[in-house]
Amino acid sequence: MPMQMSGPLAALDKWQPDRCSMAMALDVVGTKSAMLLLREAFYGTTRFDGFVRRVGITEAVAAKRLKELVKHGLLEKRPYREPGSRTRYEYVLTEMGNALLPVVVALMQWGDTYLRDDGGPLRVVAAETGEPVSVRVAPSGAESLGPEGLAVRISRKG
């Protein structure tokens, strides 16, 4: 069922998706390699060779995507140096990158539910309690809402 359009969006000619936030976000993270690099950053990978190995992409693709993620502010590039070695860089999630955690978890759980017969290899749980966590759309303190329970309204910033 499509998302309910009420209020000002009932007349779609009043809103044009020329600067759609979703399109802008996909310009930043809309490649498979970008999302998998972010997944690995959430798992704790910080070193270039770790990203290449864990994501299974070429060094050239990893370098390009990591550079883009740094440019857009999702990762921060920090120097480190092991004794006897030259300075290298690690990649650490920024506040902006960390804000994508619900997106990454939701995609993983959607894949576990709809694309795997075995429910997937990992479970995301609360560190303190071991309780399973999930991503949901809901008003604060309320039950999850489906598309029929949502409305979209034009944001009037002024």
mmCIF file with all atom_site columns, C-alpha atoms in Angstrom:
data_model
loop_
_atom_site.group_PDB
_atom_site.id
_atom_site.type_symbol
_atom_site.label_atom_id
_atom_site.label_alt_id
_atom_site.label_comp_id
_atom_site.label_asym_id
_atom_site.label_entity_id
_atom_site.label_seq_id
_atom_site.pdbx_PDB_ins_code
_atom_site.Cartn_x
_atom_site.Cartn_y
_atom_site.Cartn_z
_atom_site.occupancy
_atom_site.B_iso_or_equiv
_atom_site.pdbx_formal_charge
_atom_site.auth_seq_id
_atom_site.auth_comp_id
_atom_site.auth_asym_id
_atom_site.auth_atom_id
_atom_site.pdbx_PDB_model_num
ATOM 1   C CA . MET A 1 1   ? 0.000  0.000   0.000  1.00 0.00 ? 1   MET A CA 1
ATOM 2   C CA . PRO A 1 2   ? 1.488  3.418   -0.922 1.00 0.00 ? 2   PRO A CA 1
ATOM 3   C CA . MET A 1 3   ? 2.255  6.047   1.699  1.00 0.00 ? 3   MET A CA 1
ATOM 4   C CA . GLN A 1 4   ? -0.853 8.101   2.469  1.00 0.00 ? 4   GLN A CA 1
ATOM 5   C CA . MET A 1 5   ? -0.725 11.577  1.007  1.00 0.00 ? 5   MET A CA 1
ATOM 6   C CA . SER A 1 6   ? -2.738 14.051  3.022  1.00 0.00 ? 6   SER A CA 1
ATOM 7   C CA . GLY A 1 7   ? -2.839 17.769  3.568  1.00 0.00 ? 7   GLY A CA 1
ATOM 8   C CA . PRO A 1 8   ? -0.770 19.835  1.161  1.00 0.00 ? 8   PRO A CA 1
ATOM 9   C CA . LEU A 1 9   ? 0.604  16.804  -0.720 1.00 0.00 ? 9   LEU A CA 1
ATOM 10  C CA . ALA A 1 10  ? -2.837 15.782  -1.893 1.00 0.00 ? 10  ALA A CA 1
ATOM 11  C CA . ALA A 1 11  ? -2.160 18.309  -4.690 1.00 0.00 ? 11  ALA A CA 1
ATOM 12  C CA . LEU A 1 12  ? 1.184  17.003  -5.981 1.00 0.00 ? 12  LEU A CA 1
ATOM 13  C CA . ASP A 1 13  ? 1.716  19.976  -8.270 1.00 0.00 ? 13  ASP A CA 1
ATOM 14  C CA . LYS A 1 14  ? 2.626  22.038  -5.184 1.00 0.00 ? 14  LYS A CA 1
ATOM 15  C CA . TRP A 1 15  ? 5.705  19.891  -4.525 1.00 0.00 ? 15  TRP A CA 1
ATOM 16  C CA . GLN A 1 16  ? 8.461  18.975  -6.955 1.00 0.00 ? 16  GLN A CA 1
ATOM 17  C CA . PRO A 1 17  ? 11.159 16.469  -6.014 1.00 0.00 ? 17  PRO A CA 1
ATOM 18  C CA . ASP A 1 18  ? 13.976 18.553  -7.548 1.00 0.00 ? 18  ASP A CA 1
ATOM 19  C CA . ARG A 1 19  ? 15.974 18.585  -4.288 1.00 0.00 ? 19  ARG A CA 1
ATOM 20  C CA . CYS A 1 20  ? 14.632 15.357  -2.835 1.00 0.00 ? 20  CYS A CA 1
ATOM 21  C CA . SER A 1 21  ? 16.485 14.390  0.355  1.00 0.00 ? 21  SER A CA 1
ATOM 22  C CA . MET A 1 22  ? 16.329 10.710  -0.576 1.00 0.00 ? 22  MET A CA 1
ATOM 23  C CA . ALA A 1 23  ? 17.976 11.348  -3.958 1.00 0.00 ? 23  ALA A CA 1
ATOM 24  C CA . MET A 1 24  ? 20.652 13.471  -2.292 1.00 0.00 ? 24  MET A CA 1
ATOM 25  C CA . ALA A 1 25  ? 21.344 10.732  0.284  1.00 0.00 ? 25  ALA A CA 1
ATOM 26  C CA . LEU A 1 26  ? 21.607 8.107   -2.463 1.00 0.00 ? 26  LEU A CA 1
ATOM 27  C CA . ASP A 1 27  ? 24.133 10.297  -4.255 1.00 0.00 ? 27  ASP A CA 1
ATOM 28  C CA . VAL A 1 28  ? 26.332 9.867   -1.167 1.00 0.00 ? 28  VAL A CA 1
ATOM 29  C CA . VAL A 1 29  ? 25.699 6.247   -0.088 1.00 0.00 ? 29  VAL A CA 1
ATOM 30  C CA . GLY A 1 30  ? 23.849 4.719   -3.033 1.00 0.00 ? 30  GLY A CA 1
ATOM 31  C CA . THR A 1 31  ? 26.469 2.223   -4.168 1.00 0.00 ? 31  THR A CA 1
ATOM 32  C CA . LYS A 1 32  ? 26.817 -1.309  -2.881 1.00 0.00 ? 32  LYS A CA 1
ATOM 33  C CA . SER A 1 33  ? 30.474 -0.730  -2.029 1.00 0.00 ? 33  SER A CA 1
ATOM 34  C CA . ALA A 1 34  ? 29.714 2.458   -0.039 1.00 0.00 ? 34  ALA A CA 1
ATOM 35  C CA . MET A 1 35  ? 27.075 0.696   2.052  1.00 0.00 ? 35  MET A CA 1
ATOM 36  C CA . LEU A 1 36  ? 29.304 -2.330  2.655  1.00 0.00 ? 36  LEU A CA 1
ATOM 37  C CA . LEU A 1 37  ? 32.199 -0.072  3.692  1.00 0.00 ? 37  LEU A CA 1
ATOM 38  C CA . LEU A 1 38  ? 29.852 1.641   6.156  1.00 0.00 ? 38  LEU A CA 1
ATOM 39  C CA . ARG A 1 39  ? 28.694 -1.758  7.429  1.00 0.00 ? 39  ARG A CA 1
ATOM 40  C CA . GLU A 1 40  ? 32.305 -2.678  8.122  1.00 0.00 ? 40  GLU A CA 1
ATOM 41  C CA . ALA A 1 41  ? 32.955 0.657   9.832  1.00 0.00 ? 41  ALA A CA 1
ATOM 42  C CA . PHE A 1 42  ? 30.031 -0.119  12.165 1.00 0.00 ? 42  PHE A CA 1
ATOM 43  C CA . TYR A 1 43  ? 31.574 -3.551  12.827 1.00 0.00 ? 43  TYR A CA 1
ATOM 44  C CA . GLY A 1 44  ? 34.789 -1.793  13.877 1.00 0.00 ? 44  GLY A CA 1
ATOM 45  C CA . THR A 1 45  ? 36.953 -1.977  10.754 1.00 0.00 ? 45  THR A CA 1
ATOM 46  C CA . THR A 1 46  ? 39.164 1.106   10.466 1.00 0.00 ? 46  THR A CA 1
ATOM 47  C CA . ARG A 1 47  ? 42.140 0.095   8.334  1.00 0.00 ? 47  ARG A CA 1
ATOM 48  C CA . PHE A 1 48  ? 42.214 0.213   4.538  1.00 0.00 ? 48  PHE A CA 1
ATOM 49  C CA . ASP A 1 49  ? 43.362 -3.384  4.086  1.00 0.00 ? 49  ASP A CA 1
ATOM 50  C CA . GLY A 1 50  ? 40.609 -4.548  6.451  1.00 0.00 ? 50  GLY A CA 1
ATOM 51  C CA . PHE A 1 51  ? 37.955 -2.802  4.366  1.00 0.00 ? 51  PHE A CA 1
ATOM 52  C CA . VAL A 1 52  ? 39.328 -4.309  1.142  1.00 0.00 ? 52  VAL A CA 1
ATOM 53  C CA . ARG A 1 53  ? 39.444 -7.816  2.610  1.00 0.00 ? 53  ARG A CA 1
ATOM 54  C CA . ARG A 1 54  ? 36.098 -7.716  4.428  1.00 0.00 ? 54  ARG A CA 1
ATOM 55  C CA . VAL A 1 55  ? 34.083 -6.066  1.635  1.00 0.00 ? 55  VAL A CA 1
ATOM 56  C CA . GLY A 1 56  ? 35.748 -8.052  -1.156 1.00 0.00 ? 56  GLY A CA 1
ATOM 57  C CA . ILE A 1 57  ? 36.405 -5.113  -3.462 1.00 0.00 ? 57  ILE A CA 1
ATOM 58  C CA . THR A 1 58  ? 39.527 -3.991  -5.257 1.00 0.00 ? 58  THR A CA 1
ATOM 59  C CA . GLU A 1 59  ? 41.915 -1.543  -3.638 1.00 0.00 ? 59  GLU A CA 1
ATOM 60  C CA . ALA A 1 60  ? 41.037 1.013   -6.333 1.00 0.00 ? 60  ALA A CA 1
ATOM 61  C CA . VAL A 1 61  ? 37.296 0.818   -5.587 1.00 0.00 ? 61  VAL A CA 1
ATOM 62  C CA . ALA A 1 62  ? 37.901 0.917   -1.825 1.00 0.00 ? 62  ALA A CA 1
ATOM 63  C CA . ALA A 1 63  ? 40.174 3.960   -2.165 1.00 0.00 ? 63  ALA A CA 1
ATOM 64  C CA . LYS A 1 64  ? 37.625 5.790   -4.323 1.00 0.00 ? 64  LYS A CA 1
ATOM 65  C CA . ARG A 1 65  ? 34.645 5.031   -2.071 1.00 0.00 ? 65  ARG A CA 1
ATOM 66  C CA . LEU A 1 66  ? 36.516 5.780   1.169  1.00 0.00 ? 66  LEU A CA 1
ATOM 67  C CA . LYS A 1 67  ? 37.655 9.105   -0.306 1.00 0.00 ? 67  LYS A CA 1
ATOM 68  C CA . GLU A 1 68  ? 34.023 9.930   -1.205 1.00 0.00 ? 68  GLU A CA 1
ATOM 69  C CA . LEU A 1 69  ? 32.762 8.959   2.263  1.00 0.00 ? 69  LEU A CA 1
ATOM 70  C CA . VAL A 1 70  ? 35.429 11.193  3.827  1.00 0.00 ? 70  VAL A CA 1
ATOM 71  C CA . LYS A 1 71  ? 34.592 14.051  1.433  1.00 0.00 ? 71  LYS A CA 1
ATOM 72  C CA . HIS A 1 72  ? 30.909 13.858  2.353  1.00 0.00 ? 72  HIS A CA 1
ATOM 73  C CA . GLY A 1 73  ? 31.711 13.760  6.082  1.00 0.00 ? 73  GLY A CA 1
ATOM 74  C CA . LEU A 1 74  ? 30.636 10.199  6.950  1.00 0.00 ? 74  LEU A CA 1
ATOM 75  C CA . LEU A 1 75  ? 34.147 9.017   7.765  1.00 0.00 ? 75  LEU A CA 1
ATOM 76  C CA . GLU A 1 76  ? 37.146 10.836  9.166  1.00 0.00 ? 76  GLU A CA 1
ATOM 77  C CA . LYS A 1 77  ? 40.632 9.941   7.979  1.00 0.00 ? 77  LYS A CA 1
ATOM 78  C CA . ARG A 1 78  ? 43.103 9.769   10.908 1.00 0.00 ? 78  ARG A CA 1
ATOM 79  C CA . PRO A 1 79  ? 46.840 9.125   10.709 1.00 0.00 ? 79  PRO A CA 1
ATOM 80  C CA . TYR A 1 80  ? 48.465 6.284   12.617 1.00 0.00 ? 80  TYR A CA 1
ATOM 81  C CA . ARG A 1 81  ? 51.948 4.851   12.591 1.00 0.00 ? 81  ARG A CA 1
ATOM 82  C CA . GLU A 1 82  ? 53.117 1.457   13.741 1.00 0.00 ? 82  GLU A CA 1
ATOM 83  C CA . PRO A 1 83  ? 56.726 1.232   14.948 1.00 0.00 ? 83  PRO A CA 1
ATOM 84  C CA . GLY A 1 84  ? 59.121 0.916   12.019 1.00 0.00 ? 84  GLY A CA 1
ATOM 85  C CA . SER A 1 85  ? 56.453 1.694   9.434  1.00 0.00 ? 85  SER A CA 1
ATOM 86  C CA . ARG A 1 86  ? 55.398 4.763   7.495  1.00 0.00 ? 86  ARG A CA 1
ATOM 87  C CA . THR A 1 87  ? 52.369 6.818   8.467  1.00 0.00 ? 87  THR A CA 1
ATOM 88  C CA . ARG A 1 88  ? 49.092 5.323   7.295  1.00 0.00 ? 88  ARG A CA 1
ATOM 89  C CA . TYR A 1 89  ? 45.470 6.280   7.749  1.00 0.00 ? 89  TYR A CA 1
ATOM 90  C CA . GLU A 1 90  ? 42.476 4.737   9.422  1.00 0.00 ? 90  GLU A CA 1
ATOM 91  C CA . TYR A 1 91  ? 38.850 5.587   8.750  1.00 0.00 ? 91  TYR A CA 1
ATOM 92  C CA . VAL A 1 92  ? 36.534 6.342   11.653 1.00 0.00 ? 92  VAL A CA 1
ATOM 93  C CA . LEU A 1 93  ? 32.807 7.036   11.585 1.00 0.00 ? 93  LEU A CA 1
ATOM 94  C CA . THR A 1 94  ? 31.791 10.638  12.251 1.00 0.00 ? 94  THR A CA 1
ATOM 95  C CA . GLU A 1 95  ? 28.561 11.772  13.883 1.00 0.00 ? 95  GLU A CA 1
ATOM 96  C CA . MET A 1 96  ? 27.066 12.017  10.391 1.00 0.00 ? 96  MET A CA 1
ATOM 97  C CA . GLY A 1 97  ? 28.215 8.478   9.579  1.00 0.00 ? 97  GLY A CA 1
ATOM 98  C CA . ASN A 1 98  ? 26.937 7.099   12.883 1.00 0.00 ? 98  ASN A CA 1
ATOM 99  C CA . ALA A 1 99  ? 23.528 8.584   12.093 1.00 0.00 ? 99  ALA A CA 1
ATOM 100 C CA . LEU A 1 100 ? 23.229 5.974   9.312  1.00 0.00 ? 100 LEU A CA 1
ATOM 101 C CA . LEU A 1 101 ? 23.218 3.084   11.816 1.00 0.00 ? 101 LEU A CA 1
ATOM 102 C CA . PRO A 1 102 ? 19.416 2.637   11.651 1.00 0.00 ? 102 PRO A CA 1
ATOM 103 C CA . VAL A 1 103 ? 19.586 2.509   7.841  1.00 0.00 ? 103 VAL A CA 1
ATOM 104 C CA . VAL A 1 104 ? 22.323 -0.138  7.866  1.00 0.00 ? 104 VAL A CA 1
ATOM 105 C CA . VAL A 1 105 ? 20.556 -2.239  10.519 1.00 0.00 ? 105 VAL A CA 1
ATOM 106 C CA . ALA A 1 106 ? 17.205 -1.924  8.724  1.00 0.00 ? 106 ALA A CA 1
ATOM 107 C CA . LEU A 1 107 ? 18.701 -3.068  5.405  1.00 0.00 ? 107 LEU A CA 1
ATOM 108 C CA . MET A 1 108 ? 20.438 -5.992  7.077  1.00 0.00 ? 108 MET A CA 1
ATOM 109 C CA . GLN A 1 109 ? 17.271 -7.075  8.896  1.00 0.00 ? 109 GLN A CA 1
ATOM 110 C CA . TRP A 1 110 ? 15.154 -6.658  5.748  1.00 0.00 ? 110 TRP A CA 1
ATOM 111 C CA . GLY A 1 111 ? 17.614 -8.898  3.891  1.00 0.00 ? 111 GLY A CA 1
ATOM 112 C CA . ASP A 1 112 ? 17.550 -11.434 6.727  1.00 0.00 ? 112 ASP A CA 1
ATOM 113 C CA . THR A 1 113 ? 13.747 -11.548 6.607  1.00 0.00 ? 113 THR A CA 1
ATOM 114 C CA . TYR A 1 114 ? 13.024 -11.477 2.888  1.00 0.00 ? 114 TYR A CA 1
ATOM 115 C CA . LEU A 1 115 ? 16.153 -12.708 1.107  1.00 0.00 ? 115 LEU A CA 1
ATOM 116 C CA . ARG A 1 116 ? 17.496 -15.489 3.316  1.00 0.00 ? 116 ARG A CA 1
ATOM 117 C CA . ASP A 1 117 ? 16.032 -18.868 4.132  1.00 0.00 ? 117 ASP A CA 1
ATOM 118 C CA . ASP A 1 118 ? 18.032 -19.163 7.343  1.00 0.00 ? 118 ASP A CA 1
ATOM 119 C CA . GLY A 1 119 ? 17.229 -15.761 8.884  1.00 0.00 ? 119 GLY A CA 1
ATOM 120 C CA . GLY A 1 120 ? 20.747 -14.448 8.310  1.00 0.00 ? 120 GLY A CA 1
ATOM 121 C CA . PRO A 1 121 ? 24.121 -15.032 9.944  1.00 0.00 ? 121 PRO A CA 1
ATOM 122 C CA . LEU A 1 122 ? 24.039 -12.242 12.544 1.00 0.00 ? 122 LEU A CA 1
ATOM 123 C CA . ARG A 1 123 ? 21.640 -10.813 15.095 1.00 0.00 ? 123 ARG A CA 1
ATOM 124 C CA . VAL A 1 124 ? 21.781 -7.224  16.326 1.00 0.00 ? 124 VAL A CA 1
ATOM 125 C CA . VAL A 1 125 ? 21.227 -7.173  20.078 1.00 0.00 ? 125 VAL A CA 1
ATOM 126 C CA . ALA A 1 126 ? 21.548 -4.698  22.934 1.00 0.00 ? 126 ALA A CA 1
ATOM 127 C CA . ALA A 1 127 ? 25.085 -5.043  24.337 1.00 0.00 ? 127 ALA A CA 1
ATOM 128 C CA . GLU A 1 128 ? 23.956 -4.954  27.983 1.00 0.00 ? 128 GLU A CA 1
ATOM 129 C CA . THR A 1 129 ? 20.964 -7.285  27.828 1.00 0.00 ? 129 THR A CA 1
ATOM 130 C CA . GLY A 1 130 ? 21.365 -9.375  24.694 1.00 0.00 ? 130 GLY A CA 1
ATOM 131 C CA . GLU A 1 131 ? 17.808 -8.414  23.729 1.00 0.00 ? 131 GLU A CA 1
ATOM 132 C CA . PRO A 1 132 ? 17.196 -8.286  19.953 1.00 0.00 ? 132 PRO A CA 1
ATOM 133 C CA . VAL A 1 133 ? 16.838 -4.770  18.544 1.00 0.00 ? 133 VAL A CA 1
ATOM 134 C CA . SER A 1 134 ? 14.933 -3.632  15.489 1.00 0.00 ? 134 SER A CA 1
ATOM 135 C CA . VAL A 1 135 ? 14.429 -0.484  13.500 1.00 0.00 ? 135 VAL A CA 1
ATOM 136 C CA . ARG A 1 136 ? 10.884 0.824   13.401 1.00 0.00 ? 136 ARG A CA 1
ATOM 137 C CA . VAL A 1 137 ? 8.850  3.868   12.423 1.00 0.00 ? 137 VAL A CA 1
ATOM 138 C CA . ALA A 1 138 ? 6.830  5.137   15.354 1.00 0.00 ? 138 ALA A CA 1
ATOM 139 C CA . PRO A 1 139 ? 5.990  8.245   17.336 1.00 0.00 ? 139 PRO A CA 1
ATOM 140 C CA . SER A 1 140 ? 7.946  8.410   20.574 1.00 0.00 ? 140 SER A CA 1
ATOM 141 C CA . GLY A 1 141 ? 6.747  5.733   22.996 1.00 0.00 ? 141 GLY A CA 1
ATOM 142 C CA . ALA A 1 142 ? 4.184  4.267   20.598 1.00 0.00 ? 142 ALA A CA 1
ATOM 143 C CA . GLU A 1 143 ? 3.734  1.131   18.525 1.00 0.00 ? 143 GLU A CA 1
ATOM 144 C CA . SER A 1 144 ? 5.251  0.815   15.054 1.00 0.00 ? 144 SER A CA 1
ATOM 145 C CA . LEU A 1 145 ? 3.325  2.355   12.194 1.00 0.00 ? 145 LEU A CA 1
ATOM 146 C CA . GLY A 1 146 ? 2.860  0.949   8.716  1.00 0.00 ? 146 GLY A CA 1
ATOM 147 C CA . PRO A 1 147 ? 2.485  3.055   5.572  1.00 0.00 ? 147 PRO A CA 1
ATOM 148 C CA . GLU A 1 148 ? -1.251 3.436   6.228  1.00 0.00 ? 148 GLU A CA 1
ATOM 149 C CA . GLY A 1 149 ? -0.464 5.183   9.522  1.00 0.00 ? 149 GLY A CA 1
ATOM 150 C CA . LEU A 1 150 ? 1.820  7.812   7.987  1.00 0.00 ? 150 LEU A CA 1
ATOM 151 C CA . ALA A 1 151 ? 1.220  11.120  6.263  1.00 0.00 ? 151 ALA A CA 1
ATOM 152 C CA . VAL A 1 152 ? 3.686  13.314  4.412  1.00 0.00 ? 152 VAL A CA 1
ATOM 153 C CA . ARG A 1 153 ? 3.497  17.066  4.677  1.00 0.00 ? 153 ARG A CA 1
ATOM 154 C CA . ILE A 1 154 ? 5.476  19.853  3.034  1.00 0.00 ? 154 ILE A CA 1
ATOM 155 C CA . SER A 1 155 ? 8.036  21.343  5.391  1.00 0.00 ? 155 SER A CA 1
ATOM 156 C CA . ARG A 1 156 ? 7.593  25.097  5.652  1.00 0.00 ? 156 ARG A CA 1
ATOM 157 C CA . LYS A 1 157 ? 10.952 26.562  6.604  1.00 0.00 ? 157 LYS A CA 1
ATOM 158 C CA . GLY A 1 158 ? 11.124 30.180  6.616  1.00 0.00 ? 158 GLY A CA 1
#
